[in-house]
mmCIF file of C-alpha atoms in Angstrom:
data_model
loop_
_atom_site.group_PDB
_atom_site.id
_atom_site.type_symbol
_atom_site.label_atom_id
_atom_site.label_comp_id
_atom_site.label_asym_id
_atom_site.label_seq_id
_atom_site.Cartn_x
_atom_site.Cartn_y
_atom_site.Cartn_z
ATOM 1 C CA MET Z 1 -66.019 41.252 -10.524
ATOM 2 C CA SER Z 2 -65.086 44.527 -12.309
ATOM 3 C CA PRO Z 3 -61.635 45.962 -11.443
ATOM 4 C CA VAL Z 4 -63.351 49.060 -10.037
ATOM 5 C CA VAL Z 5 -65.529 47.190 -7.613
ATOM 6 C CA ALA Z 6 -62.567 44.993 -6.674
ATOM 7 C CA ASP Z 7 -60.507 48.085 -5.914
ATOM 8 C CA ALA Z 8 -63.210 49.663 -3.751
ATOM 9 C CA VAL Z 9 -63.528 46.259 -1.857
ATOM 10 C CA SER Z 10 -59.857 46.351 -1.053
ATOM 11 C CA VAL Z 11 -59.966 49.834 0.245
ATOM 12 C CA VAL Z 12 -63.014 49.082 2.395
ATOM 13 C CA LEU Z 13 -61.463 45.982 3.738
ATOM 14 C CA LEU Z 14 -58.199 47.860 4.864
ATOM 15 C CA VAL Z 15 -60.327 50.404 6.814
ATOM 16 C CA VAL Z 16 -62.252 47.499 8.457
ATOM 17 C CA VAL Z 17 -59.002 45.554 9.435
ATOM 18 C CA LEU Z 18 -57.328 48.544 10.900
ATOM 19 C CA ALA Z 19 -60.493 49.699 12.709
ATOM 20 C CA TRP Z 20 -60.878 46.015 14.165
ATOM 21 C CA ALA Z 21 -57.100 46.108 15.126
ATOM 22 C CA VAL Z 22 -57.732 49.477 17.032
ATOM 23 C CA ILE Z 23 -60.734 48.586 18.731
ATOM 24 C CA ARG Z 24 -60.349 44.895 19.200
ATOM 25 C CA PRO Z 25 -63.950 44.074 20.314
ATOM 26 C CA ARG Z 26 -63.996 41.646 23.440
ATOM 27 C CA GLY Z 27 -60.227 41.373 23.092
ATOM 28 C CA LEU Z 28 -60.446 39.116 19.980
ATOM 29 C CA PRO Z 29 -57.207 38.963 17.910
ATOM 30 C CA GLU Z 30 -56.601 41.286 14.985
ATOM 31 C CA ALA Z 31 -56.309 38.104 12.687
ATOM 32 C CA VAL Z 32 -59.959 37.351 13.226
ATOM 33 C CA VAL Z 33 -60.859 40.117 10.571
ATOM 34 C CA ALA Z 34 -57.483 40.296 8.816
ATOM 35 C CA VAL Z 35 -57.227 36.815 7.583
ATOM 36 C CA PRO Z 36 -60.741 36.509 6.034
ATOM 37 C CA ALA Z 37 -60.040 40.002 4.421
ATOM 38 C CA ALA Z 38 -57.048 38.727 2.884
ATOM 39 C CA VAL Z 39 -58.830 35.757 1.469
ATOM 40 C CA LEU Z 40 -61.636 38.076 0.241
ATOM 41 C CA VAL Z 41 -59.211 40.378 -1.642
ATOM 42 C CA ILE Z 42 -57.944 37.374 -3.539
ATOM 43 C CA ALA Z 43 -61.288 36.049 -4.259
ATOM 44 C CA VAL Z 44 -62.594 39.374 -5.752
ATOM 45 C CA GLY Z 45 -59.580 39.725 -7.820
ATOM 46 C CA ALA Z 46 -57.971 42.724 -6.239
ATOM 47 C CA VAL Z 47 -54.779 40.667 -5.628
ATOM 48 C CA SER Z 48 -53.911 37.440 -7.778
ATOM 49 C CA PRO Z 49 -52.883 34.408 -6.110
ATOM 50 C CA SER Z 50 -49.329 34.802 -7.344
ATOM 51 C CA GLY Z 51 -49.288 38.261 -6.098
ATOM 52 C CA ALA Z 52 -50.436 37.137 -2.608
ATOM 53 C CA ALA Z 53 -47.811 34.362 -2.721
ATOM 54 C CA ASP Z 54 -45.133 37.147 -3.594
ATOM 55 C CA GLU Z 55 -46.293 39.331 -0.791
ATOM 56 C CA ALA Z 56 -46.149 36.373 1.731
ATOM 57 C CA ALA Z 57 -42.622 35.582 0.382
ATOM 58 C CA LEU Z 58 -41.564 39.255 1.057
ATOM 59 C CA LEU Z 59 -42.944 39.206 4.531
ATOM 60 C CA GLY Z 60 -42.005 35.811 5.654
ATOM 61 C CA PRO Z 61 -38.433 36.593 6.704
ATOM 62 C CA VAL Z 62 -39.707 39.553 8.521
ATOM 63 C CA VAL Z 63 -42.525 37.592 10.270
ATOM 64 C CA GLY Z 64 -39.869 34.913 10.941
ATOM 65 C CA PHE Z 65 -37.723 37.378 12.697
ATOM 66 C CA LEU Z 66 -40.646 38.909 14.825
ATOM 67 C CA ALA Z 67 -41.370 35.340 16.009
ATOM 68 C CA ALA Z 68 -37.835 34.582 17.055
ATOM 69 C CA VAL Z 69 -37.392 37.914 18.726
ATOM 70 C CA LEU Z 70 -40.732 37.430 20.670
ATOM 71 C CA VAL Z 71 -39.644 34.200 22.001
ATOM 72 C CA LEU Z 72 -36.207 35.372 22.703
ATOM 73 C CA ALA Z 73 -37.686 38.211 24.824
ATOM 74 C CA ARG Z 74 -40.065 35.995 26.641
ATOM 75 C CA LEU Z 75 -37.324 33.742 27.485
ATOM 76 C CA CYS Z 76 -35.138 36.467 28.741
ATOM 77 C CA ASP Z 77 -38.066 37.491 30.900
ATOM 78 C CA ASP Z 78 -38.332 33.708 32.227
ATOM 79 C CA GLU Z 79 -34.516 34.029 33.084
ATOM 80 C CA GLY Z 80 -35.054 37.191 35.082
ATOM 81 C CA LEU Z 81 -33.793 39.717 32.960
ATOM 82 C CA PHE Z 82 -36.718 42.222 33.286
ATOM 83 C CA ARG Z 83 -36.980 41.481 37.066
ATOM 84 C CA ALA Z 84 -33.451 42.629 37.182
ATOM 85 C CA CYS Z 85 -34.470 45.744 35.168
ATOM 86 C CA GLY Z 86 -37.286 46.483 37.594
ATOM 87 C CA GLN Z 87 -35.031 46.400 40.669
ATOM 88 C CA TRP Z 88 -32.521 48.757 38.622
ATOM 89 C CA LEU Z 89 -35.337 51.173 38.226
ATOM 90 C CA ALA Z 90 -36.322 50.822 41.964
ATOM 91 C CA HIS Z 91 -32.858 51.652 42.831
ATOM 92 C CA ALA Z 92 -32.789 54.565 40.483
ATOM 93 C CA SER Z 93 -36.044 56.053 41.942
ATOM 94 C CA ARG Z 94 -34.372 56.654 45.367
ATOM 95 C CA ARG Z 95 -32.743 59.560 43.630
ATOM 96 C CA ARG Z 96 -35.389 62.041 42.960
ATOM 97 C CA GLY Z 97 -35.947 63.111 39.308
ATOM 98 C CA THR Z 98 -33.892 60.364 37.944
ATOM 99 C CA LEU Z 99 -36.602 57.697 37.412
ATOM 100 C CA LEU Z 100 -37.645 59.172 33.923
ATOM 101 C CA ALA Z 101 -34.150 59.178 32.733
ATOM 102 C CA GLN Z 102 -33.627 55.538 33.676
ATOM 103 C CA VAL Z 103 -36.804 54.442 32.002
ATOM 104 C CA PHE Z 104 -35.845 56.344 28.878
ATOM 105 C CA ALA Z 105 -32.336 54.755 28.796
ATOM 106 C CA LEU Z 106 -33.737 51.283 29.499
ATOM 107 C CA ALA Z 107 -36.432 51.595 26.960
ATOM 108 C CA ALA Z 108 -34.230 52.893 24.304
ATOM 109 C CA ALA Z 109 -31.667 50.102 24.879
ATOM 110 C CA VAL Z 110 -34.284 47.331 24.974
ATOM 111 C CA THR Z 111 -35.864 48.634 21.761
ATOM 112 C CA ALA Z 112 -32.602 48.831 19.855
ATOM 113 C CA VAL Z 113 -31.349 45.463 20.780
ATOM 114 C CA LEU Z 114 -34.527 43.363 21.323
ATOM 115 C CA SER Z 115 -36.861 45.144 19.177
ATOM 116 C CA LEU Z 116 -39.800 47.408 19.964
ATOM 117 C CA ASP Z 117 -42.120 44.635 20.770
ATOM 118 C CA ALA Z 118 -39.908 43.475 23.765
ATOM 119 C CA THR Z 119 -40.171 47.083 25.121
ATOM 120 C CA VAL Z 120 -43.913 47.200 24.702
ATOM 121 C CA VAL Z 121 -44.755 43.545 25.746
ATOM 122 C CA LEU Z 122 -42.252 42.935 28.436
ATOM 123 C CA LEU Z 123 -40.788 46.248 29.754
ATOM 124 C CA THR Z 124 -44.120 47.936 30.071
ATOM 125 C CA PRO Z 125 -45.316 45.463 32.821
ATOM 126 C CA VAL Z 126 -42.091 46.030 34.612
ATOM 127 C CA VAL Z 127 -42.774 49.631 34.591
ATOM 128 C CA PHE Z 128 -46.127 49.240 35.888
ATOM 129 C CA ALA Z 129 -44.818 47.031 38.688
ATOM 130 C CA THR Z 130 -41.913 49.481 39.628
ATOM 131 C CA VAL Z 131 -44.084 52.559 39.745
ATOM 132 C CA ALA Z 132 -46.755 50.851 41.845
ATOM 133 C CA ARG Z 133 -44.113 49.646 44.245
ATOM 134 C CA ILE Z 134 -42.663 52.947 44.773
ATOM 135 C CA GLY Z 135 -45.851 55.049 44.709
ATOM 136 C CA ALA Z 136 -45.172 57.089 41.610
ATOM 137 C CA ARG Z 137 -47.727 58.384 39.127
ATOM 138 C CA PRO Z 138 -47.453 55.841 36.146
ATOM 139 C CA LYS Z 139 -48.294 58.202 33.296
ATOM 140 C CA PRO Z 140 -44.867 59.547 32.426
ATOM 141 C CA TYR Z 141 -43.112 56.125 32.569
ATOM 142 C CA VAL Z 142 -45.888 54.082 31.020
ATOM 143 C CA TYR Z 143 -46.091 56.485 27.958
ATOM 144 C CA ALA Z 144 -42.353 56.583 27.603
ATOM 145 C CA THR Z 145 -42.459 52.841 26.800
ATOM 146 C CA THR Z 146 -44.721 53.329 23.710
ATOM 147 C CA HIS Z 147 -43.003 56.463 22.589
ATOM 148 C CA LEU Z 148 -39.639 54.989 22.864
ATOM 149 C CA ALA Z 149 -40.830 51.644 21.196
ATOM 150 C CA ASN Z 150 -41.478 53.772 18.113
ATOM 151 C CA THR Z 151 -38.956 56.576 18.191
ATOM 152 C CA ALA Z 152 -35.880 54.511 19.693
ATOM 153 C CA SER Z 153 -36.560 51.885 16.920
ATOM 154 C CA LEU Z 154 -34.352 53.965 14.568
ATOM 155 C CA LEU Z 155 -30.998 52.671 15.317
ATOM 156 C CA LEU Z 156 -30.622 49.126 14.042
ATOM 157 C CA PRO Z 157 -32.042 47.134 11.179
ATOM 158 C CA VAL Z 158 -33.393 44.627 13.913
ATOM 159 C CA SER Z 159 -35.118 47.169 16.030
ATOM 160 C CA ASN Z 160 -38.213 47.312 14.013
ATOM 161 C CA LEU Z 161 -40.175 45.240 11.398
ATOM 162 C CA THR Z 162 -40.215 48.433 9.179
ATOM 163 C CA ASN Z 163 -36.291 48.564 9.469
ATOM 164 C CA LEU Z 164 -36.030 44.987 8.332
ATOM 165 C CA LEU Z 165 -38.225 45.586 5.318
ATOM 166 C CA ALA Z 166 -36.055 48.659 4.321
ATOM 167 C CA PHE Z 167 -32.509 47.326 5.213
ATOM 168 C CA THR Z 168 -32.110 45.315 2.051
ATOM 169 C CA ALA Z 169 -33.545 48.052 -0.183
ATOM 170 C CA ALA Z 170 -31.144 50.562 1.347
ATOM 171 C CA GLY Z 171 -28.211 48.631 0.215
ATOM 172 C CA LEU Z 172 -26.320 49.228 3.472
ATOM 173 C CA SER Z 173 -24.300 46.951 5.910
ATOM 174 C CA PHE Z 174 -25.594 46.364 9.272
ATOM 175 C CA THR Z 175 -22.753 48.709 10.722
ATOM 176 C CA ARG Z 176 -23.121 51.425 8.165
ATOM 177 C CA PHE Z 177 -26.911 51.556 8.822
ATOM 178 C CA ALA Z 178 -26.264 51.917 12.443
ATOM 179 C CA ALA Z 179 -23.697 54.534 11.981
ATOM 180 C CA LEU Z 180 -26.004 56.747 9.892
ATOM 181 C CA MET Z 181 -29.036 56.325 12.099
ATOM 182 C CA LEU Z 182 -26.933 56.811 15.401
ATOM 183 C CA LEU Z 183 -27.347 60.716 15.413
ATOM 184 C CA PRO Z 184 -31.126 60.669 14.366
ATOM 185 C CA TRP Z 185 -31.766 58.226 17.239
ATOM 186 C CA LEU Z 186 -29.911 60.220 19.775
ATOM 187 C CA VAL Z 187 -31.738 63.451 18.676
ATOM 188 C CA ALA Z 188 -35.116 61.874 18.559
ATOM 189 C CA VAL Z 189 -34.723 60.463 22.110
ATOM 190 C CA ALA Z 190 -33.509 63.732 23.528
ATOM 191 C CA VAL Z 191 -36.560 65.620 22.055
ATOM 192 C CA GLU Z 192 -38.979 63.115 23.512
ATOM 193 C CA TYR Z 193 -37.116 63.397 26.846
ATOM 194 C CA ALA Z 194 -37.221 67.172 26.919
ATOM 195 C CA VAL Z 195 -41.018 67.245 26.048
ATOM 196 C CA PHE Z 196 -41.856 64.514 28.545
ATOM 197 C CA ARG Z 197 -40.164 66.486 31.316
ATOM 198 C CA ARG Z 198 -42.375 69.549 30.661
ATOM 199 C CA PHE Z 199 -45.484 67.785 29.821
ATOM 200 C CA PHE Z 200 -45.562 65.597 32.851
ATOM 201 C CA ALA Z 201 -43.956 68.184 35.207
ATOM 202 C CA ALA Z 202 -46.687 67.833 37.804
ATOM 203 C CA ASP Z 203 -46.569 63.933 37.775
ATOM 204 C CA LEU Z 204 -42.936 63.994 38.004
ATOM 205 C CA ALA Z 205 -42.892 66.384 41.007
ATOM 206 C CA ALA Z 206 -45.272 64.355 42.832
ATOM 207 C CA PRO Z 207 -43.733 62.846 46.270
ATOM 208 C CA LEU Z 208 -42.914 59.112 46.056
ATOM 209 C CA ALA Z 209 -44.026 56.578 48.650
ATOM 210 C CA PRO Z 210 -41.499 56.269 51.754
ATOM 211 C CA GLU Z 211 -41.116 52.631 50.653
ATOM 212 C CA ALA Z 212 -39.173 53.944 47.717
ATOM 213 C CA ARG Z 213 -35.965 54.010 49.976
ATOM 214 C CA ASP Z 214 -36.214 50.220 50.177
ATOM 215 C CA PRO Z 215 -35.774 48.679 46.857
ATOM 216 C CA GLY Z 216 -36.326 45.049 48.164
ATOM 217 C CA PRO Z 217 -34.086 42.158 48.260
ATOM 218 C CA PRO Z 218 -31.396 41.864 45.426
ATOM 219 C CA VAL Z 219 -32.321 40.157 42.199
ATOM 220 C CA PRO Z 220 -29.507 38.025 40.649
ATOM 221 C CA VAL Z 221 -28.308 39.215 37.344
ATOM 222 C CA PRO Z 222 -29.211 36.802 34.555
ATOM 223 C CA VAL Z 223 -25.722 36.259 33.189
ATOM 224 C CA PHE Z 224 -26.603 33.459 30.812
ATOM 225 C CA ALA Z 225 -29.372 35.638 29.280
ATOM 226 C CA LEU Z 226 -27.294 38.607 28.973
ATOM 227 C CA VAL Z 227 -24.519 36.597 27.206
ATOM 228 C CA THR Z 228 -27.026 35.118 24.739
ATOM 229 C CA VAL Z 229 -28.491 38.438 23.956
ATOM 230 C CA GLY Z 230 -25.017 39.812 23.338
ATOM 231 C CA ALA Z 231 -24.122 36.822 21.084
ATOM 232 C CA THR Z 232 -27.252 37.334 19.145
ATOM 233 C CA LEU Z 233 -26.499 40.953 18.626
ATOM 234 C CA ALA Z 234 -23.188 40.134 17.518
ATOM 235 C CA GLY Z 235 -24.741 37.657 14.926
ATOM 236 C CA PHE Z 236 -26.774 40.599 13.733
ATOM 237 C CA VAL Z 237 -23.622 42.447 13.092
ATOM 238 C CA VAL Z 238 -21.252 39.785 11.542
ATOM 239 C CA GLY Z 239 -23.847 37.344 10.134
ATOM 240 C CA PRO Z 240 -24.724 39.436 6.915
ATOM 241 C CA LEU Z 241 -20.928 39.455 6.102
ATOM 242 C CA ALA Z 242 -21.284 35.623 5.734
ATOM 243 C CA GLY Z 243 -24.668 35.839 3.982
ATOM 244 C CA VAL Z 244 -26.569 34.904 7.220
ATOM 245 C CA GLU Z 245 -29.809 36.881 7.421
ATOM 246 C CA PRO Z 246 -30.672 38.401 10.919
ATOM 247 C CA VAL Z 247 -33.625 36.088 11.273
ATOM 248 C CA TRP Z 248 -31.110 33.180 11.695
ATOM 249 C CA ALA Z 249 -29.202 34.848 14.440
ATOM 250 C CA ALA Z 250 -32.454 35.638 16.295
ATOM 251 C CA ALA Z 251 -33.572 32.033 15.840
ATOM 252 C CA ALA Z 252 -30.105 30.856 17.163
ATOM 253 C CA GLY Z 253 -30.464 32.977 20.213
ATOM 254 C CA ALA Z 254 -33.989 31.952 20.950
ATOM 255 C CA SER Z 255 -33.115 28.326 20.346
ATOM 256 C CA VAL Z 256 -30.219 28.359 22.971
ATOM 257 C CA LEU Z 257 -32.441 29.865 25.628
ATOM 258 C CA ALA Z 258 -35.344 27.600 24.686
ATOM 259 C CA VAL Z 259 -33.293 24.487 25.021
ATOM 260 C CA ARG Z 260 -31.924 25.698 28.388
ATOM 261 C CA ALA Z 261 -35.598 26.454 29.639
ATOM 262 C CA LEU Z 262 -36.928 23.091 28.356
ATOM 263 C CA VAL Z 263 -34.003 21.153 30.060
ATOM 264 C CA ARG Z 264 -34.769 23.016 33.321
ATOM 265 C CA ARG Z 265 -38.470 22.547 33.140
ATOM 266 C CA ARG Z 266 -39.100 26.311 33.135
ATOM 267 C CA SER Z 267 -40.994 26.343 29.884
ATOM 268 C CA THR Z 268 -42.986 23.989 27.664
ATOM 269 C CA PRO Z 269 -43.222 23.621 23.821
ATOM 270 C CA ARG Z 270 -46.799 25.037 24.032
ATOM 271 C CA ALA Z 271 -45.670 28.057 26.029
ATOM 272 C CA LEU Z 272 -42.812 28.739 23.474
ATOM 273 C CA VAL Z 273 -45.359 28.448 20.494
ATOM 274 C CA GLY Z 274 -47.627 30.896 22.413
ATOM 275 C CA ALA Z 275 -44.664 33.343 22.938
ATOM 276 C CA ALA Z 276 -44.218 33.640 19.221
ATOM 277 C CA ALA Z 277 -47.871 35.242 19.108
ATOM 278 C CA PRO Z 278 -48.904 33.052 16.015
ATOM 279 C CA ALA Z 279 -52.206 35.095 15.664
ATOM 280 C CA PHE Z 280 -50.501 38.313 15.538
ATOM 281 C CA LEU Z 281 -47.955 36.902 12.948
ATOM 282 C CA ALA Z 282 -51.043 35.855 10.872
ATOM 283 C CA PHE Z 283 -52.364 39.336 11.259
ATOM 284 C CA VAL Z 284 -49.125 40.803 9.808
ATOM 285 C CA LEU Z 285 -49.271 38.521 6.873
ATOM 286 C CA ALA Z 286 -52.858 39.055 6.183
ATOM 287 C CA LEU Z 287 -52.391 42.864 6.519
ATOM 288 C CA GLY Z 288 -49.680 42.822 3.992
ATOM 289 C CA ILE Z 289 -51.954 41.009 1.324
ATOM 290 C CA VAL Z 290 -54.884 43.546 2.051
ATOM 291 C CA VAL Z 291 -52.500 46.396 1.558
ATOM 292 C CA ARG Z 292 -51.208 44.863 -1.662
ATOM 293 C CA GLY Z 293 -54.652 45.182 -2.957
ATOM 294 C CA VAL Z 294 -54.996 48.695 -2.124
ATOM 295 C CA VAL Z 295 -51.650 49.599 -3.733
ATOM 296 C CA ASP Z 296 -52.413 47.716 -6.951
ATOM 297 C CA SER Z 297 -55.812 49.755 -6.976
ATOM 298 C CA GLY Z 298 -53.834 52.914 -7.823
ATOM 299 C CA LEU Z 299 -52.609 54.218 -4.523
ATOM 300 C CA GLY Z 300 -49.139 53.505 -5.360
ATOM 301 C CA SER Z 301 -49.289 55.446 -8.500
ATOM 302 C CA ALA Z 302 -50.966 58.286 -6.976
ATOM 303 C CA LEU Z 303 -48.365 58.523 -4.018
ATOM 304 C CA GLY Z 304 -45.762 58.315 -6.674
ATOM 305 C CA HIS Z 305 -46.605 61.848 -7.787
ATOM 306 C CA LEU Z 306 -46.165 63.101 -4.087
ATOM 307 C CA VAL Z 307 -42.686 61.495 -3.270
ATOM 308 C CA PRO Z 308 -40.169 64.044 -3.536
ATOM 309 C CA SER Z 309 -37.091 63.242 -5.729
ATOM 310 C CA GLY Z 310 -33.494 63.690 -4.773
ATOM 311 C CA THR Z 311 -31.533 63.333 -1.491
ATOM 312 C CA GLY Z 312 -31.178 66.907 -0.461
ATOM 313 C CA LEU Z 313 -32.458 68.227 2.915
ATOM 314 C CA ALA Z 314 -35.889 69.354 1.489
ATOM 315 C CA ALA Z 315 -36.442 65.956 -0.264
ATOM 316 C CA LEU Z 316 -35.601 64.098 2.802
ATOM 317 C CA LEU Z 317 -37.947 66.111 5.093
ATOM 318 C CA GLY Z 318 -40.811 65.608 2.482
ATOM 319 C CA ILE Z 319 -40.206 61.985 2.300
ATOM 320 C CA ALA Z 320 -40.300 61.689 6.107
ATOM 321 C CA ALA Z 321 -43.366 63.879 6.457
ATOM 322 C CA LEU Z 322 -45.307 61.904 3.859
ATOM 323 C CA ALA Z 323 -44.309 58.646 5.423
ATOM 324 C CA ALA Z 324 -45.415 60.030 8.890
ATOM 325 C CA VAL Z 325 -48.833 61.091 7.643
ATOM 326 C CA LEU Z 326 -49.349 57.689 5.685
ATOM 327 C CA ALA Z 327 -48.282 55.733 8.914
ATOM 328 C CA ASN Z 328 -51.027 57.433 10.750
ATOM 329 C CA LEU Z 329 -53.664 56.917 8.014
ATOM 330 C CA VAL Z 330 -52.949 53.245 7.324
ATOM 331 C CA ASN Z 331 -50.394 51.950 9.956
ATOM 332 C CA ASN Z 332 -46.577 52.156 9.654
ATOM 333 C CA LEU Z 333 -46.163 48.564 8.223
ATOM 334 C CA PRO Z 334 -48.447 49.100 5.343
ATOM 335 C CA ALA Z 335 -46.928 52.556 4.887
ATOM 336 C CA VAL Z 336 -43.497 51.209 4.419
ATOM 337 C CA LEU Z 337 -44.726 48.423 2.019
ATOM 338 C CA VAL Z 338 -46.448 51.285 -0.107
ATOM 339 C CA LEU Z 339 -43.697 53.799 -0.026
ATOM 340 C CA LEU Z 340 -40.485 51.678 -0.069
ATOM 341 C CA PRO Z 341 -40.701 50.867 -3.979
ATOM 342 C CA LEU Z 342 -41.192 54.683 -4.702
ATOM 343 C CA VAL Z 343 -38.162 55.898 -2.722
ATOM 344 C CA GLU Z 344 -35.476 53.111 -3.015
ATOM 345 C CA GLY Z 345 -34.394 54.230 -6.410
ATOM 346 C CA SER Z 346 -33.218 57.526 -4.719
ATOM 347 C CA GLY Z 347 -30.677 55.917 -2.642
ATOM 348 C CA PRO Z 348 -30.168 54.995 0.995
ATOM 349 C CA GLY Z 349 -30.644 58.453 2.234
ATOM 350 C CA ALA Z 350 -34.259 58.395 1.279
ATOM 351 C CA VAL Z 351 -34.908 54.891 2.393
ATOM 352 C CA LEU Z 352 -33.766 56.104 5.802
ATOM 353 C CA ALA Z 353 -35.747 59.298 5.818
ATOM 354 C CA LEU Z 354 -38.667 57.050 5.141
ATOM 355 C CA LEU Z 355 -37.923 55.004 8.169
ATOM 356 C CA ILE Z 356 -37.731 58.232 10.319
ATOM 357 C CA GLY Z 357 -41.276 59.125 9.281
ATOM 358 C CA VAL Z 358 -42.909 55.707 9.785
ATOM 359 C CA ASN Z 359 -41.066 55.110 13.049
ATOM 360 C CA ILE Z 360 -41.560 58.592 14.685
ATOM 361 C CA GLY Z 361 -44.708 59.543 13.149
ATOM 362 C CA PRO Z 362 -46.913 56.766 14.672
ATOM 363 C CA ASN Z 363 -46.787 58.507 17.938
ATOM 364 C CA LEU Z 364 -49.471 60.647 16.745
ATOM 365 C CA THR Z 365 -52.343 58.073 16.797
ATOM 366 C CA TYR Z 366 -53.105 54.762 18.307
ATOM 367 C CA ALA Z 367 -53.393 53.249 14.728
ATOM 368 C CA GLY Z 368 -49.965 54.512 13.713
ATOM 369 C CA SER Z 369 -47.934 51.269 14.597
ATOM 370 C CA LEU Z 370 -48.441 47.648 15.652
ATOM 371 C CA ALA Z 371 -46.333 48.463 18.726
ATOM 372 C CA THR Z 372 -48.778 51.000 19.802
ATOM 373 C CA LEU Z 373 -51.737 48.599 19.338
ATOM 374 C CA LEU Z 374 -49.853 46.013 21.428
ATOM 375 C CA TRP Z 375 -49.061 48.776 24.208
ATOM 376 C CA ARG Z 376 -52.761 49.424 24.440
ATOM 377 C CA ARG Z 377 -53.355 45.860 25.079
ATOM 378 C CA VAL Z 378 -50.846 45.810 27.922
ATOM 379 C CA VAL Z 379 -52.233 49.078 29.454
ATOM 380 C CA GLN Z 380 -55.758 47.630 29.532
ATOM 381 C CA ALA Z 381 -54.579 44.469 30.905
ATOM 382 C CA HIS Z 382 -53.259 46.562 33.849
ATOM 383 C CA GLY Z 383 -56.495 48.340 34.359
ATOM 384 C CA ALA Z 384 -55.167 51.654 33.251
ATOM 385 C CA GLY Z 385 -56.865 52.101 29.997
ATOM 386 C CA GLY Z 386 -59.305 54.564 31.416
ATOM 387 C CA ASP Z 387 -56.520 56.842 32.808
ATOM 388 C CA ILE Z 388 -54.621 56.901 29.409
ATOM 389 C CA GLY Z 389 -57.015 58.297 26.833
ATOM 390 C CA LEU Z 390 -56.840 59.233 22.992
ATOM 391 C CA GLY Z 391 -56.903 63.134 23.743
ATOM 392 C CA GLU Z 392 -53.907 63.012 25.896
ATOM 393 C CA PHE Z 393 -51.973 60.573 23.695
ATOM 394 C CA THR Z 394 -52.655 62.837 20.779
ATOM 395 C CA ARG Z 395 -51.596 66.038 22.448
ATOM 396 C CA LEU Z 396 -48.527 64.365 23.522
ATOM 397 C CA GLY Z 397 -47.922 63.107 20.065
ATOM 398 C CA LEU Z 398 -48.407 66.608 18.592
ATOM 399 C CA LEU Z 399 -45.745 68.091 20.994
ATOM 400 C CA THR Z 400 -43.110 65.436 20.128
ATOM 401 C CA VAL Z 401 -43.636 64.054 16.642
ATOM 402 C CA PRO Z 402 -43.155 67.312 14.543
ATOM 403 C CA VAL Z 403 -40.004 68.387 16.424
ATOM 404 C CA ALA Z 404 -38.448 65.101 16.585
ATOM 405 C CA LEU Z 405 -39.152 64.332 12.841
ATOM 406 C CA VAL Z 406 -37.559 67.547 11.659
ATOM 407 C CA LEU Z 407 -34.412 67.431 13.870
ATOM 408 C CA SER Z 408 -33.882 63.671 13.260
ATOM 409 C CA VAL Z 409 -34.083 64.314 9.582
ATOM 410 C CA VAL Z 410 -31.594 67.214 9.882
ATOM 411 C CA ALA Z 411 -29.252 64.842 11.872
ATOM 412 C CA LEU Z 412 -29.647 62.184 9.092
ATOM 413 C CA TRP Z 413 -28.688 64.729 6.426
ATOM 414 C CA ALA Z 414 -25.730 65.745 8.528
ATOM 415 C CA SER Z 415 -24.772 62.091 8.907
ATOM 416 C CA LEU Z 416 -25.031 61.473 5.276
ATOM 417 C CA SER Z 417 -22.795 64.548 4.653
ATOM 418 C CA VAL Z 418 -20.042 63.248 6.773
ATOM 419 C CA ILE Z 419 -20.214 59.386 6.398
ATOM 420 C CA GLY Z 420 -21.674 59.196 2.941
ATOM 421 C CA GLY Z 421 -24.698 57.083 1.787
#
């Protein structure tokens, strides 16, 4: 097949894969289309077999980390961690006007430590259950989980797949990455909170059910799970100092809880495999190969002319804006795969600006991030898909994304000026 036709095929296949991931006809997995598409781009010569193998090798540790964190988060749920979170939220709701702040704090913390997938997959159902129990209007709190899953994933290298991909390229230690992203993370969350208070003012002012005064019987705090999560987080920090990748710390934490669950017959090997979401992992790998075909077709070279050079404030803003636009066009994971080779030569500041763009930007569209796609599945599973529409999602995104993006980049520039890159 001629190179021109092969390039055109790879572009069409990427569009089809992303459209299927957004629509998911009959609830079929994203991999149903993505895996055959990856095979096809190899068959037509858009990606060589060795290129596909290189892409799989690049994404392998990231996918492995995602699997480990998904299992870790599911086992934390089995231990009762998220039930305890739900009761904490119910207690918080007794003081009028504080529930949104509590949901923001909890979602930001869970996203930073257990990754955005835990917030979307495990915390969102807790929020649904809590607001139903106290008679609150769900929209502000349910929207908060997806917005915070994206925005609050700036803080740590392990908070988002995009961060893991960029972490090595940035050439930063775990603690330096966190130190540089702390101020942008706080600014982004604060902007989201301020806009949510205004956008959902009517929903937040609606009276709660009288039962809100009774949060129910106490739920035991899952100390073992909390200690395991704390040890895993410590492994993320100190592991790289000994050459241990974050994926192994996540796998160790998941293994500890898995052994305990199996011994106590609280889980089964089949349930643990299911918790790793193998079909979704296959989708991520296949998507990377399809994107490789599009990049090799000339997109990478074309974007190379648009990426600002340097690490001044204007350049950082330009990189973040370009990343945000591309994330909403082709999803944030492909966007970081495309842009990372183009900005890593400019240093860690440029890489972190790229992350601000691909992590905050996806709150504009459903297709912007894998987390938002997962969130839509959770929302539809709770029968709330009709109440949360594309128009409202987009309006909220237009109010939050530009402001959060600009102010977070300014905060990053200030952090780089004080701490150094």
